[in-house]
Amino acid sequence: MKKFINRHPNQYGRWVLGILPFVLLLILYVAASNARLAENPNDPLLPSLMQMGDAIQRMAFEPSKRTGEYLMLQDTLASLQRIGIGVGVSALIGLIFGIANGAIPYIRATLSPLIVGVSLVPPMAILPILFIIFGLEELAKVMLIIVGITPFLIRDLQQRTLEIPEEQIIKMQTLGANTWQIVTRLALPQIMPRLLATTRLALGTAWIFLIAAEAIAATEGLGYRIFLVRRYLSMDVILPYVMWITLLALMIDFLLARISRWRYPWFHASS
Amino acid sequence: MAMIELKNLWKEYGNDVVLERLNAKVEAREFVTVVGASGCGKTTFLKLMLGIEDPTRGELLLDGEPIPGEPDETRGIVFQRYSVMPHLDAVGNVMLAGELEASRWLGRVFGNRRRKLRDDAIAMLEEVGLGHALDKYPHELSGGMQQRLAIAQALIKRPRILLLDEPFGALDPGIRKDMHELVLRLWKEQNLTVFMITHDIEEGFFLGTRLWVLDKDRLDPQAPQAYGARITFDLPVGREDQKTYESISSRLDTTARAIG
């Protein structure tokens, strides 16, 4: 028999093995939930699937008794708008300064130390400053995401720009390119797929900052709702919300990956 | 007047002497192959020709003037790798020079001018034998085809000098032979002056009109960097006998071992 390290599951086996931990977790949860609820039917910590189903029904498909709005939809749209603007603006700034830093030594010498310094400031520590400057409205939350992920995006894209082979930069010059053309016809198109890849990585961090900002000051949003219902120990709302956030993150990640493969096939084929 | 002139050219990095006392004149339309062991300054010489390194002593003249201190349109280049843009297809790569020239800001052209550039690019690609791969991206091309593309991309700009940096080093022998024929044909058709760097002495010996051997004629085994390489042979090629070839070959092997 082959050594264990040389044995590979077939496609069917991979599916079964991949799903197995999820099923086990679910069984474990249901068993624990049943045990607790058997002792005390009002126990809030591990709600049954039925209770969670009811909570989803209440939050997502029935208008709120107080405001007449669909809360989960409202929360989702508010959060998606914040993260969309925050990540979008960050990506744009990251792209511009990342390429400028990577391609042009004079700009790099001027800005790179500043960006390294700023990237080391813990964004959560300056959240109060953001609230003071930008108020408790949307802008502060978007700003937290921008402050949180932009330095990382700039530094990563700067590095990726520096990795463009010297040969290609020389070749561009022998074809008559000026500095601007080297940036727009060589650096920009080669960095675009890397921007998408880096943005996918930064999205996890962006969600952290979004939920933190919403937890502290908001009137709607997925993070706001979780922290609001925490007061009533409403695990039946919190758990579906967490799963919904995870699903949203997964979908955005998948979407960016598909866009990258669709727009930049050469990047995925050569790397 | 000679097109290229090397006047007592030195290149040192700190205490390491890479090239020393290079003196030579190259006329337009010569085809110079530069051979030498690894570490004997072939690449440094190419960098001096490109203008990305400056000589530490002496002069490197183009038409009697110091050669421009950065790469430009006069000197086309084909490297061993990374010569073509991975994000452009074959036609896009060859059109690049024309687009850059026609539009200083956008670097792109549209309409009739684009069609004209495209037709020129297709003609050039057919010339190098890539007429069947117009819309292929570099990663879809074999190594030999990528180098054909790189040559087409460089030559459509009509440079006066073509620099080839071990362009066929990574190719199979059969394909290499086809590439030799292609380069010789284009050299004659376009009245180019060619410098080809290679570590394949045989390639240097049978391609082109002139062979330079870069080698350390003073060699201190305890301090191989103390003396730089010089042009130890400057031969018209095509009629050299096997004996010269073997003697140069064995000298270079000795140097290569000493440098380690």
XYZ file of C-alpha atoms in Angstrom:
531
model
C 0.000 0.000 0.000
C 1.184 3.498 -0.761
C 2.381 5.810 1.971
C -0.372 8.006 3.385
C 1.286 11.167 2.044
C 0.991 9.838 -1.528
C -2.697 8.948 -1.367
C -5.264 11.366 -2.766
C -9.052 11.279 -2.387
C -10.962 11.160 -5.689
C -13.407 13.906 -6.610
C -16.340 12.238 -4.860
C -14.181 11.635 -1.799
C -13.100 15.279 -1.673
C -16.720 16.435 -1.614
C -17.672 14.067 1.151
C -14.585 14.922 3.216
C -15.135 18.650 2.685
C -18.765 18.565 3.798
C -18.115 16.216 6.708
C -16.857 18.850 9.220
C -19.867 21.071 8.508
C -22.267 18.194 9.116
C -20.439 17.210 12.309
C -20.566 20.786 13.601
C -24.268 20.984 12.831
C -24.986 17.680 14.583
C -22.920 18.788 17.574
C -24.813 22.068 17.733
C -28.258 20.496 17.438
C -27.444 17.934 20.109
C -26.127 20.568 22.515
C -29.081 22.844 21.777
C -31.559 20.013 22.399
C -29.891 19.122 25.669
C -30.028 22.685 26.974
C -33.568 23.323 25.810
C -34.746 20.044 27.386
C -33.619 21.387 30.740
C -34.926 24.921 30.258
C -37.140 25.707 27.246
C -36.433 29.453 27.666
C -32.660 29.051 27.549
C -31.437 31.670 25.033
C -27.825 30.544 24.508
C -28.225 27.728 21.989
C -31.516 28.316 20.151
C -32.935 25.476 18.103
C -32.985 25.619 14.312
C -36.730 26.271 14.524
C -36.192 29.301 16.748
C -33.573 30.655 14.380
C -35.953 30.053 11.482
C -38.587 32.091 13.294
C -36.087 34.878 13.928
C -35.090 34.963 10.266
C -38.752 35.052 9.303
C -39.311 37.962 11.683
C -36.214 39.962 10.710
C -36.143 39.342 6.976
C -39.659 38.730 5.742
C -41.957 40.711 7.991
C -42.024 44.502 8.247
C -40.873 45.800 11.601
C -43.770 46.617 13.903
C -42.120 49.839 14.974
C -40.911 51.320 11.676
C -42.682 49.219 9.046
C -39.386 48.360 7.333
C -37.748 45.038 6.556
C -34.914 45.197 9.091
C -32.546 42.643 7.634
C -32.776 44.153 4.166
C -32.292 47.629 5.596
C -29.285 46.461 7.653
C -27.777 44.646 4.695
C -28.112 47.594 2.332
C -26.667 50.006 4.900
C -23.676 47.782 5.588
C -23.044 46.964 1.929
C -23.128 50.635 1.041
C -20.580 51.479 3.728
C -18.239 48.649 2.861
C -18.681 49.276 -0.859
C -17.775 52.953 -0.631
C -15.014 52.324 1.897
C -13.339 49.515 -0.031
C -13.905 51.232 -3.383
C -12.284 54.473 -2.297
C -9.453 52.555 -0.615
C -8.826 50.520 -3.761
C -8.682 53.665 -5.879
C -6.261 55.410 -3.520
C -4.240 52.220 -3.197
C -4.019 51.856 -6.960
C -2.902 55.440 -7.579
C -0.371 55.683 -4.787
C 0.779 52.074 -5.056
C 1.693 52.495 -8.714
C 3.147 55.964 -8.217
C 5.301 54.740 -5.335
C 6.355 51.596 -7.092
C 7.152 53.161 -10.437
C 8.676 56.530 -9.598
C 11.670 56.651 -7.216
C 11.183 60.308 -6.280
C 7.578 59.747 -5.192
C 8.562 56.553 -3.379
C 11.330 58.322 -1.468
C 8.887 61.030 -0.417
C 5.795 59.026 0.493
C 6.931 55.538 1.388
C 8.159 56.333 4.944
C 4.936 58.230 5.649
C 2.786 55.334 4.460
C 4.771 52.805 6.498
C 4.291 55.043 9.531
C 0.562 55.506 8.975
C 0.078 51.787 8.373
C 1.414 51.065 11.856
C -1.210 53.246 13.599
C -3.917 50.902 14.938
C -7.056 52.158 13.156
C -9.314 51.327 16.102
C -7.242 53.631 18.283
C -8.105 56.611 16.124
C -11.793 55.727 15.803
C -12.661 58.351 18.477
C -10.781 60.936 16.430
C -12.772 59.949 13.358
C -16.035 60.279 15.287
C -14.965 63.695 16.574
C -13.921 64.954 13.136
C -16.507 63.326 10.918
C -19.397 63.058 13.317
C -21.376 59.911 14.079
C -22.862 59.687 10.583
C -21.893 57.555 7.616
C -18.632 59.349 6.881
C -16.861 58.250 10.066
C -17.632 54.576 9.430
C -16.486 54.757 5.829
C -13.393 56.645 6.962
C -12.536 53.896 9.448
C -12.529 51.329 6.651
C -10.425 53.635 4.476
C -7.935 54.392 7.246
C -7.839 50.707 8.092
C -7.074 49.129 4.750
C -5.628 51.823 2.472
C -2.055 51.734 3.853
C -1.997 47.970 3.390
C -3.287 48.293 -0.191
C -0.723 50.962 -1.044
C 2.165 48.979 0.408
C 1.144 45.770 -1.298
C 0.587 47.384 -4.704
C 3.840 49.309 -4.392
C 5.594 45.986 -3.900
C 3.766 44.421 -6.845
C 4.732 47.381 -9.043
C 8.358 47.009 -7.999
C 8.151 43.356 -9.062
C 7.410 44.241 -12.696
C 10.477 42.886 -14.514
C 13.132 45.518 -15.197
C 13.374 44.077 -18.706
C 9.872 45.281 -19.526
C 10.527 48.794 -18.252
C 13.658 48.980 -20.393
C 11.793 47.530 -23.347
C 9.086 50.199 -23.039
C 11.760 52.885 -23.160
C 13.380 51.383 -26.240
C 9.932 51.519 -27.850
C 9.821 55.244 -27.147
C 7.671 55.364 -23.999
C 7.860 58.337 -21.635
C 7.310 58.041 -17.882
C 3.558 58.590 -18.096
C 3.205 55.967 -20.821
C 5.217 53.443 -18.823
C 2.803 53.996 -15.959
C -0.383 53.833 -18.026
C 0.521 51.178 -20.581
C 2.773 48.900 -18.531
C 2.255 49.362 -14.784
C -1.496 50.039 -14.671
C -2.694 47.073 -16.747
C -0.331 44.705 -14.961
C -1.350 45.927 -11.509
C -5.134 45.779 -12.081
C -5.500 42.017 -11.491
C -3.186 42.313 -8.498
C -5.414 45.088 -7.159
C -8.360 42.708 -7.284
C -6.378 39.998 -5.495
C -5.206 42.395 -2.777
C -8.703 43.829 -2.365
C -10.021 40.324 -1.773
C -7.505 39.940 1.032
C -8.347 43.362 2.488
C -12.095 42.666 2.538
C -11.813 40.535 5.666
C -10.192 43.441 7.492
C -12.743 45.858 6.062
C -15.582 43.801 7.568
C -13.888 43.959 10.968
C -13.743 47.742 10.869
C -17.268 48.046 9.534
C -18.788 45.926 12.280
C -16.714 47.647 14.950
C -17.817 51.092 13.778
C -21.451 49.988 13.533
C -21.315 48.466 16.982
C -20.225 51.751 18.482
C -22.376 54.280 16.670
C -25.095 53.476 14.156
C -28.839 53.252 13.765
C -28.859 50.463 11.217
C -26.472 47.931 9.781
C -25.593 44.288 10.289
C -23.044 45.027 13.010
C -25.415 47.434 14.730
C -28.169 44.819 14.860
C -25.946 42.109 16.319
C -24.760 44.367 19.101
C -28.277 45.715 19.708
C -29.891 42.327 20.232
C -26.937 41.189 22.351
C -28.631 43.038 25.204
C -31.491 40.530 25.071
C -29.145 37.559 24.564
C -30.946 36.987 21.244
C -28.702 34.282 19.912
C -31.543 33.295 17.564
C -30.927 36.595 15.700
C -27.171 36.843 16.155
C -26.313 33.439 14.723
C -28.282 33.854 11.453
C -26.850 37.369 11.090
C -23.304 36.066 11.471
C -23.994 33.391 8.874
C -25.529 35.986 6.559
C -22.443 38.245 6.922
C -20.215 35.268 6.172
C -22.290 34.447 3.112
C -22.125 38.066 1.893
C -18.341 38.096 2.339
C -18.092 34.832 0.445
C -20.201 36.160 -2.424
C -18.187 39.370 -2.751
C -14.962 37.357 -2.732
C -16.316 35.002 -5.369
C -17.489 37.919 -7.499
C -14.074 39.614 -7.425
C -12.359 36.333 -8.277
C -14.667 35.849 -11.271
C -14.154 39.412 -12.498
C -10.410 38.910 -12.314
C -10.527 35.676 -14.306
C -12.867 37.209 -16.854
C -10.990 40.468 -17.399
C -7.372 39.321 -16.942
C -7.057 35.761 -18.255
C -3.377 36.325 -19.045
C -2.684 36.970 -15.366
C -4.203 33.726 -14.184
C -2.654 31.700 -16.968
C 0.893 32.904 -16.399
C 0.973 32.890 -12.619
C 33.452 57.804 -38.577
C 32.707 54.629 -36.701
C 29.159 54.307 -35.401
C 30.149 52.911 -32.022
C 33.472 53.611 -30.421
C 34.848 52.241 -27.160
C 37.680 54.400 -25.865
C 39.606 52.952 -22.932
C 36.310 51.883 -21.374
C 36.284 50.720 -17.726
C 33.482 49.562 -15.505
C 34.069 48.926 -11.831
C 31.714 48.230 -8.932
C 33.640 49.283 -5.837
C 36.817 47.204 -5.879
C 35.491 44.735 -8.411
C 36.782 45.511 -11.856
C 34.351 44.088 -14.400
C 35.588 45.550 -17.670
C 38.920 47.237 -18.282
C 40.634 48.970 -21.165
C 38.088 48.164 -23.839
C 39.018 49.740 -27.153
C 37.131 49.042 -30.336
C 35.316 50.612 -33.249
C 32.180 49.216 -34.787
C 30.861 50.371 -38.138
C 27.198 50.539 -39.053
C 25.721 47.235 -40.244
C 28.220 45.067 -38.428
C 26.978 42.016 -36.569
C 29.052 41.637 -33.434
C 28.685 38.567 -31.272
C 30.080 38.909 -27.771
C 31.003 35.683 -26.004
C 32.580 35.030 -22.649
C 32.281 33.020 -19.466
C 29.569 33.909 -16.947
C 30.751 36.800 -14.811
C 33.022 38.177 -17.503
C 31.096 41.370 -18.042
C 28.909 40.497 -21.026
C 25.776 41.748 -19.312
C 27.614 44.780 -17.954
C 28.686 45.658 -21.483
C 25.071 45.374 -22.601
C 23.961 47.666 -19.764
C 26.526 50.227 -20.892
C 25.172 49.985 -24.431
C 21.604 50.466 -23.141
C 22.647 53.409 -21.013
C 21.370 51.966 -17.738
C 24.942 51.906 -16.396
C 27.597 54.572 -16.906
C 31.240 53.808 -17.609
C 33.486 54.517 -14.619
C 36.366 55.496 -16.892
C 36.754 56.091 -20.587
C 34.047 56.693 -23.130
C 31.396 54.829 -25.055
C 30.531 56.869 -28.122
C 27.624 56.656 -30.534
C 28.269 58.759 -33.657
C 31.051 60.521 -31.760
C 28.793 61.536 -28.856
C 28.559 59.802 -25.461
C 25.821 57.204 -25.712
C 22.524 58.468 -24.138
C 22.342 57.687 -20.420
C 18.962 55.949 -20.573
C 17.292 53.504 -22.949
C 15.713 55.085 -26.031
C 14.504 54.366 -29.542
C 17.975 54.151 -31.107
C 18.703 50.853 -29.386
C 16.202 48.025 -29.568
C 16.570 45.100 -27.208
C 15.561 41.473 -26.934
C 16.244 39.822 -23.576
C 16.348 36.137 -22.808
C 13.078 36.427 -20.844
C 10.352 38.965 -19.991
C 10.839 40.823 -23.259
C 7.192 41.007 -24.249
C 4.266 42.427 -22.329
C 2.208 39.587 -20.835
C -0.983 41.688 -20.782
C -1.042 42.308 -24.539
C -1.678 39.840 -27.326
C 0.817 39.428 -30.167
C -0.625 42.210 -32.338
C -0.955 44.486 -29.303
C 2.686 43.929 -28.420
C 3.857 44.825 -31.909
C 1.505 47.819 -32.197
C 2.784 49.204 -28.917
C 5.672 51.230 -30.366
C 3.397 52.900 -32.917
C 0.725 53.689 -30.358
C 3.238 55.208 -27.958
C 4.591 57.426 -30.693
C 1.209 58.527 -32.045
C -0.355 59.427 -28.706
C 1.931 60.857 -26.051
C -0.797 60.975 -23.383
C -3.170 58.123 -23.990
C -0.672 55.749 -25.543
C -3.557 54.465 -27.650
C -4.920 55.309 -31.059
C -8.281 54.698 -32.653
C -9.986 54.568 -36.021
C -8.017 54.680 -39.250
C -4.652 55.189 -37.590
C -5.264 52.136 -35.467
C -6.139 50.072 -38.517
C -2.940 51.252 -40.205
C -0.835 50.333 -37.164
C -2.575 46.995 -36.960
C -1.878 46.221 -40.611
C 1.788 47.111 -40.134
C 1.973 44.957 -37.043
C 0.387 42.013 -38.839
C 2.859 42.380 -41.702
C 5.720 42.392 -39.211
C 4.368 39.326 -37.416
C 4.048 37.501 -40.714
C 7.634 38.426 -41.483
C 8.836 36.676 -38.329
C 6.539 33.703 -38.872
C 3.812 34.484 -36.369
C 1.040 35.184 -38.884
C -1.018 32.367 -37.376
C -0.777 33.631 -33.768
C -1.939 37.243 -34.061
C -4.324 37.267 -31.129
C -2.415 34.886 -28.886
C -1.095 36.128 -25.558
C 2.573 35.505 -24.731
C 1.723 32.761 -22.239
C 0.042 30.867 -25.054
C 3.216 30.957 -27.169
C 6.217 28.643 -26.968
C 9.615 30.024 -25.947
C 10.764 30.336 -29.557
C 7.562 32.079 -30.611
C 7.855 34.499 -27.704
C 11.333 35.448 -28.886
C 10.051 35.913 -32.434
C 7.416 38.206 -31.009
C 10.027 40.118 -29.005
C 12.106 40.591 -32.161
C 9.086 41.792 -34.130
C 8.147 44.190 -31.323
C 11.658 45.658 -31.229
C 12.198 45.882 -34.976
C 8.937 47.590 -35.902
C 10.399 50.644 -34.145
C 13.255 50.569 -36.715
C 16.099 50.951 -34.200
C 19.575 51.586 -35.602
C 21.116 49.179 -33.153
C 19.653 45.868 -32.061
C 20.920 44.428 -28.783
C 20.321 40.740 -28.173
C 20.965 39.465 -24.651
C 21.326 35.680 -24.885
C 18.064 35.685 -26.809
C 18.129 31.998 -27.671
C 19.740 30.637 -24.517
C 16.563 28.974 -23.328
C 15.548 27.453 -26.671
C 15.919 23.961 -28.088
C 18.779 23.508 -30.582
C 16.529 22.994 -33.615
C 14.494 26.112 -32.867
C 17.669 28.026 -32.173
C 18.832 27.318 -35.715
C 15.605 28.727 -37.166
C 16.022 31.805 -34.994
C 19.579 32.317 -36.285
C 18.276 32.356 -39.829
C 15.545 34.811 -38.877
C 17.952 37.202 -37.185
C 20.440 37.080 -40.055
C 17.687 37.791 -42.565
C 16.262 40.734 -40.615
C 19.761 42.109 -40.005
C 20.376 42.256 -43.751
C 16.906 43.528 -44.672
C 16.782 46.315 -42.098
C 20.435 47.414 -42.287
C 20.794 46.899 -38.547
C 23.869 47.029 -36.402
C 23.600 44.044 -34.107
C 25.289 43.214 -30.815
C 24.486 39.732 -29.668
C 25.538 38.530 -26.229
C 25.844 34.779 -25.909
C 27.632 32.260 -23.776
C 27.429 29.712 -26.540
C 30.804 30.079 -28.233
C 29.721 28.060 -31.211
C 26.790 30.416 -31.767
C 29.168 33.357 -31.576
C 31.516 31.728 -33.995
C 29.157 31.039 -36.823
C 26.697 33.915 -36.602
C 27.461 37.469 -37.591
C 30.502 39.193 -39.015
C 32.637 39.803 -35.998
C 33.375 37.969 -32.785
C 34.442 39.557 -29.542
C 35.676 37.397 -26.735
C 35.411 39.031 -23.325
C 37.885 37.344 -21.049
C 40.247 38.148 -18.212
C 43.726 38.066 -19.673
C 45.155 38.766 -16.248
C 43.710 36.406 -13.746
C 44.623 36.230 -10.068
C 43.119 32.970 -8.746
C 43.191 34.388 -5.193
C 41.272 37.509 -6.211
C 39.413 36.895 -9.450
C 37.710 40.302 -9.261
C 40.956 42.270 -9.096
C 41.287 42.482 -12.867
C 38.528 43.071 -15.362
C 37.702 41.396 -18.619
C 39.045 42.721 -21.888
C 38.322 42.004 -25.508
C 40.883 39.232 -25.891
C 39.859 38.289 -29.410
C 38.349 40.526 -32.049
C 37.970 38.375 -35.112
C 36.145 38.549 -38.385
C 34.196 35.324 -38.382
C 32.946 32.942 -40.968
C 36.397 31.737 -42.026
C 38.029 30.737 -38.769
C 39.307 27.246 -38.460
C 38.301 24.685 -35.886
C 41.604 25.131 -34.031
C 40.957 28.765 -33.092
C 37.495 27.815 -31.919
C 38.854 25.070 -29.678
C 41.595 27.224 -28.222
C 39.177 30.050 -27.343
C 36.755 27.529 -25.938
C 39.339 26.016 -23.604
C 40.596 29.443 -22.458
C 37.079 30.466 -21.489
C 36.594 27.238 -19.591
C 39.717 27.990 -17.571
C 38.425 31.469 -16.716
C 34.990 30.149 -15.824
C 36.516 27.679 -13.350
C 38.748 30.335 -11.802
C 35.815 32.710 -11.265
C 33.784 29.820 -9.909
